[in-house]
Amino acid sequence: MCCPQLRTLVFGAWLLGYVAFLLSIRRMWTGKSVRSPLVRSLLMSMVTENDAAAAETQEWYRCSPELLGESVRPVFVQSHLDSDTKAFLKRSGEKFLGRGSMFVFSEEQFHRLLGIGPDWRADRLLDLGAGDGGVTEVMGAHFREVYATEVSLPMRWHLQRRNYKLLGIDEWQQTGFQYDVVSCLNLLDRCDDPLHLLRDIRLSLVPSTGRLILAAVLPFQPYVEVGGRWQRPKEHIKVTGKMWEEQVTNLSNEVFQRAGFEVEAVTRLPYLCEGDMYNDYYVLDDAVFVLKASEDKST
């Protein structure tokens, strides 16, 4: 007779312990990864409407503007967890194995950064290192022609399926035309000659109106893969500062100015990538800049 009661007590104790465990790890929502789809779905179900305001100031998007340099502080754009980002996280959790799709910014975030509306149109977009084209698609609807580069053969196949015009990594600078927008997302720290890349991009932009959208993972740790081994790039960029705000300021004032750019807008966003059988997704800390060519920089 006591067995059912004992089982009930044991189950109740286990349930209370499990709920306490979930509460203790709620901070994983803003951590590097949420490992179990079950845990993540339970965590999501625990997020109430009262948590909506707190989501806008969570760690993924947190910035202390007073710690930014004077040249950067006025152009900082505060971002938040929006519906497109939530949808990507939900899709990642529902897939058993992702194909490594990336998410850098939503359509709304793209509009805010560039200061454009849904009906804005231009001629040419170039997405350098476009991956499978997921982020390219967010931008591509605004352009008459969409060009992309990518070294991964499987990812090139995805880009061709989306009907983007593929260019070689040594070809995009020599097409004879210029681009209204060039995106260089999380590529600067994996490039052997990043300053040369920035100078090439500057020359490839439409004068005056052309813009570069550049995302950089912070802290900035540049490495390139050569023959299956990771090594320091030939052209090493040293970014000083321990905090996100300090590194953003140093990138803006030293690296970008040196390459002939000035910052028009910057925001803090999570760089999300679909995970594997062990993780729903992975997340890194991104600074996303909109850069325009400096008027006083000779070409």
PDB file of C-alpha atoms in Angstrom:
ATOM      1  CA  MET A   1       0.000   0.000   0.000  1.00  0.00           C
ATOM      2  CA  CYS A   2       2.871   2.341   0.640  1.00  0.00           C
ATOM      3  CA  CYS A   3       4.519   1.717  -2.726  1.00  0.00           C
ATOM      4  CA  PRO A   4       2.295   4.090  -4.767  1.00  0.00           C
ATOM      5  CA  GLN A   5       2.681   6.797  -2.118  1.00  0.00           C
ATOM      6  CA  LEU A   6       6.441   6.281  -2.046  1.00  0.00           C
ATOM      7  CA  ARG A   7       6.633   6.499  -5.837  1.00  0.00           C
ATOM      8  CA  THR A   8       4.580   9.705  -5.734  1.00  0.00           C
ATOM      9  CA  LEU A   9       6.866  11.228  -3.126  1.00  0.00           C
ATOM     10  CA  VAL A  10       9.972  10.224  -5.063  1.00  0.00           C
ATOM     11  CA  PHE A  11       8.567  11.647  -8.298  1.00  0.00           C
ATOM     12  CA  GLY A  12       7.533  14.862  -6.525  1.00  0.00           C
ATOM     13  CA  ALA A  13      11.004  15.280  -5.054  1.00  0.00           C
ATOM     14  CA  TRP A  14      12.585  14.621  -8.454  1.00  0.00           C
ATOM     15  CA  LEU A  15      10.256  17.122 -10.134  1.00  0.00           C
ATOM     16  CA  LEU A  16      11.016  19.833  -7.589  1.00  0.00           C
ATOM     17  CA  GLY A  17      14.736  19.177  -7.943  1.00  0.00           C
ATOM     18  CA  TYR A  18      14.521  19.328 -11.721  1.00  0.00           C
ATOM     19  CA  VAL A  19      12.597  22.627 -11.636  1.00  0.00           C
ATOM     20  CA  ALA A  20      15.219  24.033  -9.265  1.00  0.00           C
ATOM     21  CA  PHE A  21      17.901  22.851 -11.682  1.00  0.00           C
ATOM     22  CA  LEU A  22      16.167  24.571 -14.601  1.00  0.00           C
ATOM     23  CA  LEU A  23      15.870  27.788 -12.649  1.00  0.00           C
ATOM     24  CA  SER A  24      19.541  27.662 -11.756  1.00  0.00           C
ATOM     25  CA  ILE A  25      20.573  27.377 -15.392  1.00  0.00           C
ATOM     26  CA  ARG A  26      18.177  29.950 -16.863  1.00  0.00           C
ATOM     27  CA  ARG A  27      21.192  32.115 -17.582  1.00  0.00           C
ATOM     28  CA  MET A  28      22.156  29.594 -20.257  1.00  0.00           C
ATOM     29  CA  TRP A  29      19.681  31.465 -22.508  1.00  0.00           C
ATOM     30  CA  THR A  30      22.282  34.192 -22.779  1.00  0.00           C
ATOM     31  CA  GLY A  31      25.285  31.876 -22.628  1.00  0.00           C
ATOM     32  CA  LYS A  32      27.387  30.196 -25.298  1.00  0.00           C
ATOM     33  CA  SER A  33      24.930  27.400 -26.110  1.00  0.00           C
ATOM     34  CA  VAL A  34      21.780  25.636 -24.947  1.00  0.00           C
ATOM     35  CA  ARG A  35      22.680  21.991 -25.182  1.00  0.00           C
ATOM     36  CA  SER A  36      19.432  20.061 -24.829  1.00  0.00           C
ATOM     37  CA  PRO A  37      16.413  20.774 -27.043  1.00  0.00           C
ATOM     38  CA  LEU A  38      14.195  19.552 -24.177  1.00  0.00           C
ATOM     39  CA  VAL A  39      15.841  21.872 -21.669  1.00  0.00           C
ATOM     40  CA  ARG A  40      15.691  24.798 -24.100  1.00  0.00           C
ATOM     41  CA  SER A  41      11.990  24.243 -24.806  1.00  0.00           C
ATOM     42  CA  LEU A  42      11.281  24.048 -21.086  1.00  0.00           C
ATOM     43  CA  LEU A  43      13.297  27.201 -20.508  1.00  0.00           C
ATOM     44  CA  MET A  44      11.400  28.986 -23.263  1.00  0.00           C
ATOM     45  CA  SER A  45       8.097  27.941 -21.714  1.00  0.00           C
ATOM     46  CA  MET A  46       9.264  29.501 -18.443  1.00  0.00           C
ATOM     47  CA  VAL A  47       9.796  32.910 -20.068  1.00  0.00           C
ATOM     48  CA  THR A  48       6.700  34.966 -19.225  1.00  0.00           C
ATOM     49  CA  GLU A  49       5.373  38.189 -20.698  1.00  0.00           C
ATOM     50  CA  ASN A  50       6.967  39.993 -17.751  1.00  0.00           C
ATOM     51  CA  ASP A  51      10.375  38.928 -19.064  1.00  0.00           C
ATOM     52  CA  ALA A  52       9.887  40.669 -22.431  1.00  0.00           C
ATOM     53  CA  ALA A  53      11.352  43.974 -21.265  1.00  0.00           C
ATOM     54  CA  ALA A  54      14.346  42.217 -19.710  1.00  0.00           C
ATOM     55  CA  ALA A  55      15.046  40.448 -23.017  1.00  0.00           C
ATOM     56  CA  GLU A  56      15.920  43.799 -24.609  1.00  0.00           C
ATOM     57  CA  THR A  57      18.807  44.291 -22.195  1.00  0.00           C
ATOM     58  CA  GLN A  58      20.094  40.718 -22.058  1.00  0.00           C
ATOM     59  CA  GLU A  59      23.779  39.986 -22.440  1.00  0.00           C
ATOM     60  CA  TRP A  60      23.638  39.374 -26.193  1.00  0.00           C
ATOM     61  CA  TYR A  61      22.755  43.010 -26.793  1.00  0.00           C
ATOM     62  CA  ARG A  62      24.138  44.737 -23.718  1.00  0.00           C
ATOM     63  CA  CYS A  63      26.267  47.842 -24.198  1.00  0.00           C
ATOM     64  CA  SER A  64      27.352  50.653 -21.888  1.00  0.00           C
ATOM     65  CA  PRO A  65      27.437  53.632 -24.290  1.00  0.00           C
ATOM     66  CA  GLU A  66      29.373  55.728 -21.774  1.00  0.00           C
ATOM     67  CA  LEU A  67      32.309  53.329 -22.234  1.00  0.00           C
ATOM     68  CA  LEU A  68      32.410  53.903 -26.001  1.00  0.00           C
ATOM     69  CA  GLY A  69      34.785  56.473 -27.463  1.00  0.00           C
ATOM     70  CA  GLU A  70      33.457  59.913 -28.310  1.00  0.00           C
ATOM     71  CA  SER A  71      33.513  59.202 -32.042  1.00  0.00           C
ATOM     72  CA  VAL A  72      31.511  55.975 -31.673  1.00  0.00           C
ATOM     73  CA  ARG A  73      29.033  56.785 -28.913  1.00  0.00           C
ATOM     74  CA  PRO A  74      26.687  58.958 -31.043  1.00  0.00           C
ATOM     75  CA  VAL A  75      26.319  56.279 -33.737  1.00  0.00           C
ATOM     76  CA  PHE A  76      25.608  53.306 -31.463  1.00  0.00           C
ATOM     77  CA  VAL A  77      22.301  51.570 -32.247  1.00  0.00           C
ATOM     78  CA  GLN A  78      20.703  49.501 -29.475  1.00  0.00           C
ATOM     79  CA  SER A  79      19.415  46.144 -30.761  1.00  0.00           C
ATOM     80  CA  HIS A  80      17.204  43.567 -29.064  1.00  0.00           C
ATOM     81  CA  LEU A  81      15.835  40.063 -29.404  1.00  0.00           C
ATOM     82  CA  ASP A  82      13.256  40.367 -32.187  1.00  0.00           C
ATOM     83  CA  SER A  83      10.833  37.996 -33.879  1.00  0.00           C
ATOM     84  CA  ASP A  84      13.206  36.949 -36.703  1.00  0.00           C
ATOM     85  CA  THR A  85      15.930  36.036 -34.204  1.00  0.00           C
ATOM     86  CA  LYS A  86      13.444  34.051 -32.122  1.00  0.00           C
ATOM     87  CA  ALA A  87      12.296  32.241 -35.264  1.00  0.00           C
ATOM     88  CA  PHE A  88      15.892  31.232 -36.106  1.00  0.00           C
ATOM     89  CA  LEU A  89      16.400  29.890 -32.581  1.00  0.00           C
ATOM     90  CA  LYS A  90      13.143  27.952 -32.805  1.00  0.00           C
ATOM     91  CA  ARG A  91      14.126  26.422 -36.161  1.00  0.00           C
ATOM     92  CA  SER A  92      17.525  25.483 -34.800  1.00  0.00           C
ATOM     93  CA  GLY A  93      15.925  23.719 -31.843  1.00  0.00           C
ATOM     94  CA  GLU A  94      13.549  21.759 -34.076  1.00  0.00           C
ATOM     95  CA  LYS A  95      16.289  20.395 -36.369  1.00  0.00           C
ATOM     96  CA  PHE A  96      18.157  17.232 -35.422  1.00  0.00           C
ATOM     97  CA  LEU A  97      21.161  18.287 -37.441  1.00  0.00           C
ATOM     98  CA  GLY A  98      21.582  21.749 -38.934  1.00  0.00           C
ATOM     99  CA  ARG A  99      23.577  22.501 -42.027  1.00  0.00           C
ATOM    100  CA  GLY A 100      25.470  25.293 -40.296  1.00  0.00           C
ATOM    101  CA  SER A 101      23.208  28.161 -41.314  1.00  0.00           C
ATOM    102  CA  MET A 102      24.241  31.469 -39.781  1.00  0.00           C
ATOM    103  CA  PHE A 103      22.234  34.366 -38.420  1.00  0.00           C
ATOM    104  CA  VAL A 104      23.844  37.770 -37.935  1.00  0.00           C
ATOM    105  CA  PHE A 105      20.980  40.249 -38.194  1.00  0.00           C
ATOM    106  CA  SER A 106      17.276  40.284 -38.938  1.00  0.00           C
ATOM    107  CA  GLU A 107      15.594  42.264 -41.690  1.00  0.00           C
ATOM    108  CA  GLU A 108      14.454  44.851 -39.138  1.00  0.00           C
ATOM    109  CA  GLN A 109      17.985  45.171 -37.731  1.00  0.00           C
ATOM    110  CA  PHE A 110      19.401  45.518 -41.256  1.00  0.00           C
ATOM    111  CA  HIS A 111      16.960  48.347 -41.979  1.00  0.00           C
ATOM    112  CA  ARG A 112      17.792  50.172 -38.761  1.00  0.00           C
ATOM    113  CA  LEU A 113      21.533  49.916 -39.273  1.00  0.00           C
ATOM    114  CA  LEU A 114      21.413  51.256 -42.826  1.00  0.00           C
ATOM    115  CA  GLY A 115      18.663  53.751 -42.037  1.00  0.00           C
ATOM    116  CA  ILE A 116      16.430  52.465 -44.834  1.00  0.00           C
ATOM    117  CA  GLY A 117      12.823  51.398 -45.227  1.00  0.00           C
ATOM    118  CA  PRO A 118      11.338  48.172 -46.642  1.00  0.00           C
ATOM    119  CA  ASP A 119      10.921  49.767 -50.086  1.00  0.00           C
ATOM    120  CA  TRP A 120      14.546  50.952 -50.442  1.00  0.00           C
ATOM    121  CA  ARG A 121      16.267  49.618 -53.573  1.00  0.00           C
ATOM    122  CA  ALA A 122      19.787  49.736 -55.046  1.00  0.00           C
ATOM    123  CA  ASP A 123      21.675  48.071 -57.883  1.00  0.00           C
ATOM    124  CA  ARG A 124      24.349  45.725 -56.508  1.00  0.00           C
ATOM    125  CA  LEU A 125      25.110  43.813 -53.319  1.00  0.00           C
ATOM    126  CA  LEU A 126      28.296  41.820 -52.765  1.00  0.00           C
ATOM    127  CA  ASP A 127      28.369  39.367 -49.844  1.00  0.00           C
ATOM    128  CA  LEU A 128      31.928  38.207 -49.116  1.00  0.00           C
ATOM    129  CA  GLY A 129      32.094  34.740 -47.543  1.00  0.00           C
ATOM    130  CA  ALA A 130      28.343  34.304 -47.860  1.00  0.00           C
ATOM    131  CA  GLY A 131      28.065  30.801 -46.404  1.00  0.00           C
ATOM    132  CA  ASP A 132      24.786  29.170 -47.433  1.00  0.00           C
ATOM    133  CA  GLY A 133      23.232  32.541 -48.257  1.00  0.00           C
ATOM    134  CA  GLY A 134      20.921  32.796 -45.256  1.00  0.00           C
ATOM    135  CA  VAL A 135      22.163  36.259 -44.288  1.00  0.00           C
ATOM    136  CA  THR A 136      22.499  37.239 -47.960  1.00  0.00           C
ATOM    137  CA  GLU A 137      18.773  36.613 -48.346  1.00  0.00           C
ATOM    138  CA  VAL A 138      17.987  39.146 -45.596  1.00  0.00           C
ATOM    139  CA  MET A 139      19.743  41.842 -47.635  1.00  0.00           C
ATOM    140  CA  GLY A 140      19.210  40.594 -51.178  1.00  0.00           C
ATOM    141  CA  ALA A 141      15.592  41.661 -51.663  1.00  0.00           C
ATOM    142  CA  HIS A 142      16.754  45.293 -51.802  1.00  0.00           C
ATOM    143  CA  PHE A 143      19.119  44.825 -54.767  1.00  0.00           C
ATOM    144  CA  ARG A 144      18.735  44.278 -58.478  1.00  0.00           C
ATOM    145  CA  GLU A 145      21.823  42.046 -58.586  1.00  0.00           C
ATOM    146  CA  VAL A 146      23.300  39.951 -55.779  1.00  0.00           C
ATOM    147  CA  TYR A 147      26.902  38.743 -55.933  1.00  0.00           C
ATOM    148  CA  ALA A 148      28.628  36.424 -53.470  1.00  0.00           C
ATOM    149  CA  THR A 149      31.961  34.752 -52.753  1.00  0.00           C
ATOM    150  CA  GLU A 150      32.454  31.511 -50.865  1.00  0.00           C
ATOM    151  CA  VAL A 151      35.264  28.940 -50.749  1.00  0.00           C
ATOM    152  CA  SER A 152      33.237  26.013 -49.365  1.00  0.00           C
ATOM    153  CA  LEU A 153      31.912  23.833 -52.186  1.00  0.00           C
ATOM    154  CA  PRO A 154      28.726  22.717 -50.334  1.00  0.00           C
ATOM    155  CA  MET A 155      27.956  26.334 -49.454  1.00  0.00           C
ATOM    156  CA  ARG A 156      28.583  27.419 -53.067  1.00  0.00           C
ATOM    157  CA  TRP A 157      25.967  24.870 -54.093  1.00  0.00           C
ATOM    158  CA  HIS A 158      23.449  26.466 -51.717  1.00  0.00           C
ATOM    159  CA  LEU A 159      24.262  29.912 -53.135  1.00  0.00           C
ATOM    160  CA  GLN A 160      23.764  28.682 -56.709  1.00  0.00           C
ATOM    161  CA  ARG A 161      20.399  27.242 -55.739  1.00  0.00           C
ATOM    162  CA  ARG A 162      19.401  30.709 -54.566  1.00  0.00           C
ATOM    163  CA  ASN A 163      20.471  32.117 -57.978  1.00  0.00           C
ATOM    164  CA  TYR A 164      23.162  34.397 -56.589  1.00  0.00           C
ATOM    165  CA  LYS A 165      26.025  35.312 -58.906  1.00  0.00           C
ATOM    166  CA  LEU A 166      29.162  33.608 -57.613  1.00  0.00           C
ATOM    167  CA  LEU A 167      32.520  35.340 -57.964  1.00  0.00           C
ATOM    168  CA  GLY A 168      36.010  34.042 -57.201  1.00  0.00           C
ATOM    169  CA  ILE A 169      37.882  35.387 -54.177  1.00  0.00           C
ATOM    170  CA  ASP A 170      40.282  37.144 -56.569  1.00  0.00           C
ATOM    171  CA  GLU A 171      37.591  38.158 -59.046  1.00  0.00           C
ATOM    172  CA  TRP A 172      35.135  40.440 -57.238  1.00  0.00           C
ATOM    173  CA  GLN A 173      37.580  43.385 -57.235  1.00  0.00           C
ATOM    174  CA  GLN A 174      38.056  43.215 -61.027  1.00  0.00           C
ATOM    175  CA  THR A 175      34.533  43.150 -62.434  1.00  0.00           C
ATOM    176  CA  GLY A 176      34.642  46.665 -63.910  1.00  0.00           C
ATOM    177  CA  PHE A 177      31.697  47.849 -61.804  1.00  0.00           C
ATOM    178  CA  GLN A 178      31.174  48.906 -58.181  1.00  0.00           C
ATOM    179  CA  TYR A 179      28.781  47.825 -55.437  1.00  0.00           C
ATOM    180  CA  ASP A 180      26.197  49.818 -53.513  1.00  0.00           C
ATOM    181  CA  VAL A 181      26.701  47.608 -50.455  1.00  0.00           C
ATOM    182  CA  VAL A 182      29.453  45.145 -49.586  1.00  0.00           C
ATOM    183  CA  SER A 183      28.953  42.854 -46.611  1.00  0.00           C
ATOM    184  CA  CYS A 184      31.945  41.333 -44.856  1.00  0.00           C
ATOM    185  CA  LEU A 185      30.506  39.330 -41.981  1.00  0.00           C
ATOM    186  CA  ASN A 186      32.881  37.653 -39.525  1.00  0.00           C
ATOM    187  CA  LEU A 187      35.605  37.402 -42.139  1.00  0.00           C
ATOM    188  CA  LEU A 188      38.158  39.959 -40.969  1.00  0.00           C
ATOM    189  CA  ASP A 189      39.590  37.695 -38.264  1.00  0.00           C
ATOM    190  CA  ARG A 190      39.971  34.776 -40.691  1.00  0.00           C
ATOM    191  CA  CYS A 191      41.705  36.720 -43.479  1.00  0.00           C
ATOM    192  CA  ASP A 192      45.444  36.586 -44.169  1.00  0.00           C
ATOM    193  CA  ASP A 193      45.636  40.259 -45.203  1.00  0.00           C
ATOM    194  CA  PRO A 194      42.658  42.074 -43.610  1.00  0.00           C
ATOM    195  CA  LEU A 195      43.883  45.634 -44.195  1.00  0.00           C
ATOM    196  CA  HIS A 196      44.400  44.886 -47.884  1.00  0.00           C
ATOM    197  CA  LEU A 197      40.882  43.434 -47.954  1.00  0.00           C
ATOM    198  CA  LEU A 198      39.449  46.631 -46.443  1.00  0.00           C
ATOM    199  CA  ARG A 199      41.270  48.779 -48.997  1.00  0.00           C
ATOM    200  CA  ASP A 200      39.958  46.618 -51.858  1.00  0.00           C
ATOM    201  CA  ILE A 201      36.420  46.915 -50.509  1.00  0.00           C
ATOM    202  CA  ARG A 202      36.736  50.696 -50.294  1.00  0.00           C
ATOM    203  CA  LEU A 203      37.766  50.911 -53.944  1.00  0.00           C
ATOM    204  CA  SER A 204      34.890  48.604 -54.921  1.00  0.00           C
ATOM    205  CA  LEU A 205      32.145  50.740 -53.361  1.00  0.00           C
ATOM    206  CA  VAL A 206      30.076  53.262 -55.296  1.00  0.00           C
ATOM    207  CA  PRO A 207      31.600  56.649 -54.403  1.00  0.00           C
ATOM    208  CA  SER A 208      29.803  58.680 -51.702  1.00  0.00           C
ATOM    209  CA  THR A 209      26.766  56.403 -51.357  1.00  0.00           C
ATOM    210  CA  GLY A 210      28.441  52.978 -51.084  1.00  0.00           C
ATOM    211  CA  ARG A 211      28.436  51.286 -47.689  1.00  0.00           C
ATOM    212  CA  LEU A 212      30.320  48.413 -46.066  1.00  0.00           C
ATOM    213  CA  ILE A 213      28.507  46.252 -43.506  1.00  0.00           C
ATOM    214  CA  LEU A 214      31.173  44.573 -41.424  1.00  0.00           C
ATOM    215  CA  ALA A 215      30.696  42.159 -38.529  1.00  0.00           C
ATOM    216  CA  ALA A 216      33.578  41.225 -36.243  1.00  0.00           C
ATOM    217  CA  VAL A 217      33.599  38.647 -33.473  1.00  0.00           C
ATOM    218  CA  LEU A 218      34.855  40.132 -30.204  1.00  0.00           C
ATOM    219  CA  PRO A 219      37.198  39.585 -28.514  1.00  0.00           C
ATOM    220  CA  PHE A 220      39.112  39.820 -31.782  1.00  0.00           C
ATOM    221  CA  GLN A 221      41.284  36.716 -32.219  1.00  0.00           C
ATOM    222  CA  PRO A 222      42.640  36.504 -35.793  1.00  0.00           C
ATOM    223  CA  TYR A 223      43.704  33.114 -37.152  1.00  0.00           C
ATOM    224  CA  VAL A 224      43.782  31.621 -40.636  1.00  0.00           C
ATOM    225  CA  GLU A 225      43.650  27.981 -41.643  1.00  0.00           C
ATOM    226  CA  VAL A 226      46.566  26.825 -43.793  1.00  0.00           C
ATOM    227  CA  GLY A 227      46.876  23.170 -44.712  1.00  0.00           C
ATOM    228  CA  GLY A 228      44.556  22.106 -41.920  1.00  0.00           C
ATOM    229  CA  ARG A 229      46.492  24.097 -39.312  1.00  0.00           C
ATOM    230  CA  TRP A 230      45.620  27.393 -37.650  1.00  0.00           C
ATOM    231  CA  GLN A 231      48.203  30.161 -37.671  1.00  0.00           C
ATOM    232  CA  ARG A 232      48.498  33.925 -37.311  1.00  0.00           C
ATOM    233  CA  PRO A 233      47.663  35.931 -40.455  1.00  0.00           C
ATOM    234  CA  LYS A 234      50.463  37.582 -42.405  1.00  0.00           C
ATOM    235  CA  GLU A 235      48.890  40.998 -41.830  1.00  0.00           C
ATOM    236  CA  HIS A 236      48.092  41.035 -38.140  1.00  0.00           C
ATOM    237  CA  ILE A 237      45.511  43.425 -36.726  1.00  0.00           C
ATOM    238  CA  LYS A 238      45.933  44.042 -33.023  1.00  0.00           C
ATOM    239  CA  VAL A 239      42.765  45.229 -31.337  1.00  0.00           C
ATOM    240  CA  THR A 240      43.295  46.610 -27.840  1.00  0.00           C
ATOM    241  CA  GLY A 241      40.863  46.672 -24.946  1.00  0.00           C
ATOM    242  CA  LYS A 242      39.334  44.010 -22.731  1.00  0.00           C
ATOM    243  CA  MET A 243      35.697  45.083 -22.866  1.00  0.00           C
ATOM    244  CA  TRP A 244      33.394  44.960 -25.903  1.00  0.00           C
ATOM    245  CA  GLU A 245      33.056  48.745 -25.883  1.00  0.00           C
ATOM    246  CA  GLU A 246      36.831  49.248 -25.753  1.00  0.00           C
ATOM    247  CA  GLN A 247      37.480  46.922 -28.689  1.00  0.00           C
ATOM    248  CA  VAL A 248      34.720  48.554 -30.746  1.00  0.00           C
ATOM    249  CA  THR A 249      36.293  51.953 -30.123  1.00  0.00           C
ATOM    250  CA  ASN A 250      39.774  50.703 -31.024  1.00  0.00           C
ATOM    251  CA  LEU A 251      38.549  49.062 -34.233  1.00  0.00           C
ATOM    252  CA  SER A 252      36.765  52.271 -35.208  1.00  0.00           C
ATOM    253  CA  ASN A 253      39.545  54.721 -34.403  1.00  0.00           C
ATOM    254  CA  GLU A 254      42.561  52.688 -35.467  1.00  0.00           C
ATOM    255  CA  VAL A 255      41.767  49.893 -37.914  1.00  0.00           C
ATOM    256  CA  PHE A 256      38.906  51.405 -39.917  1.00  0.00           C
ATOM    257  CA  GLN A 257      40.310  54.928 -40.061  1.00  0.00           C
ATOM    258  CA  ARG A 258      43.638  53.476 -41.183  1.00  0.00           C
ATOM    259  CA  ALA A 259      41.824  51.764 -44.062  1.00  0.00           C
ATOM    260  CA  GLY A 260      39.953  54.946 -45.057  1.00  0.00           C
ATOM    261  CA  PHE A 261      36.574  54.359 -43.393  1.00  0.00           C
ATOM    262  CA  GLU A 262      34.487  56.081 -40.784  1.00  0.00           C
ATOM    263  CA  VAL A 263      31.739  54.493 -38.720  1.00  0.00           C
ATOM    264  CA  GLU A 264      28.181  55.468 -39.580  1.00  0.00           C
ATOM    265  CA  ALA A 265      26.470  53.004 -37.229  1.00  0.00           C
ATOM    266  CA  VAL A 266      27.410  50.150 -34.887  1.00  0.00           C
ATOM    267  CA  THR A 267      25.425  47.679 -32.805  1.00  0.00           C
ATOM    268  CA  ARG A 268      25.966  44.611 -30.659  1.00  0.00           C
ATOM    269  CA  LEU A 269      24.385  41.394 -31.924  1.00  0.00           C
ATOM    270  CA  PRO A 270      24.747  37.656 -31.350  1.00  0.00           C
ATOM    271  CA  TYR A 271      26.385  35.716 -34.188  1.00  0.00           C
ATOM    272  CA  LEU A 272      24.281  32.550 -34.248  1.00  0.00           C
ATOM    273  CA  CYS A 273      25.032  29.304 -36.042  1.00  0.00           C
ATOM    274  CA  GLU A 274      22.959  26.156 -36.192  1.00  0.00           C
ATOM    275  CA  GLY A 275      24.368  23.438 -33.968  1.00  0.00           C
ATOM    276  CA  ASP A 276      24.682  19.689 -34.129  1.00  0.00           C
ATOM    277  CA  MET A 277      23.245  16.708 -32.257  1.00  0.00           C
ATOM    278  CA  TYR A 278      24.704  18.066 -29.019  1.00  0.00           C
ATOM    279  CA  ASN A 279      23.804  21.760 -29.330  1.00  0.00           C
ATOM    280  CA  ASP A 280      20.785  23.535 -30.762  1.00  0.00           C
ATOM    281  CA  TYR A 281      22.953  26.474 -31.744  1.00  0.00           C
ATOM    282  CA  TYR A 282      26.230  28.227 -31.058  1.00  0.00           C
ATOM    283  CA  VAL A 283      26.565  31.927 -30.320  1.00  0.00           C
ATOM    284  CA  LEU A 284      29.473  34.364 -30.484  1.00  0.00           C
ATOM    285  CA  ASP A 285      29.613  38.045 -29.616  1.00  0.00           C
ATOM    286  CA  ASP A 286      29.474  40.324 -32.663  1.00  0.00           C
ATOM    287  CA  ALA A 287      29.997  43.997 -33.331  1.00  0.00           C
ATOM    288  CA  VAL A 288      28.245  44.982 -36.560  1.00  0.00           C
ATOM    289  CA  PHE A 289      29.374  48.195 -38.243  1.00  0.00           C
ATOM    290  CA  VAL A 290      28.094  50.266 -41.144  1.00  0.00           C
ATOM    291  CA  LEU A 291      31.126  51.999 -42.673  1.00  0.00           C
ATOM    292  CA  LYS A 292      31.433  54.685 -45.311  1.00  0.00           C
ATOM    293  CA  ALA A 293      34.559  55.850 -47.099  1.00  0.00           C
ATOM    294  CA  SER A 294      36.269  58.830 -45.476  1.00  0.00           C
ATOM    295  CA  GLU A 295      36.098  61.879 -47.721  1.00  0.00           C
ATOM    296  CA  ASP A 296      39.637  62.995 -46.894  1.00  0.00           C
ATOM    297  CA  LYS A 297      41.263  59.642 -47.716  1.00  0.00           C
ATOM    298  CA  SER A 298      42.940  59.541 -51.116  1.00  0.00           C
ATOM    299  CA  THR A 299      42.486  56.436 -53.214  1.00  0.00           C
TER     300      THR A 299
END
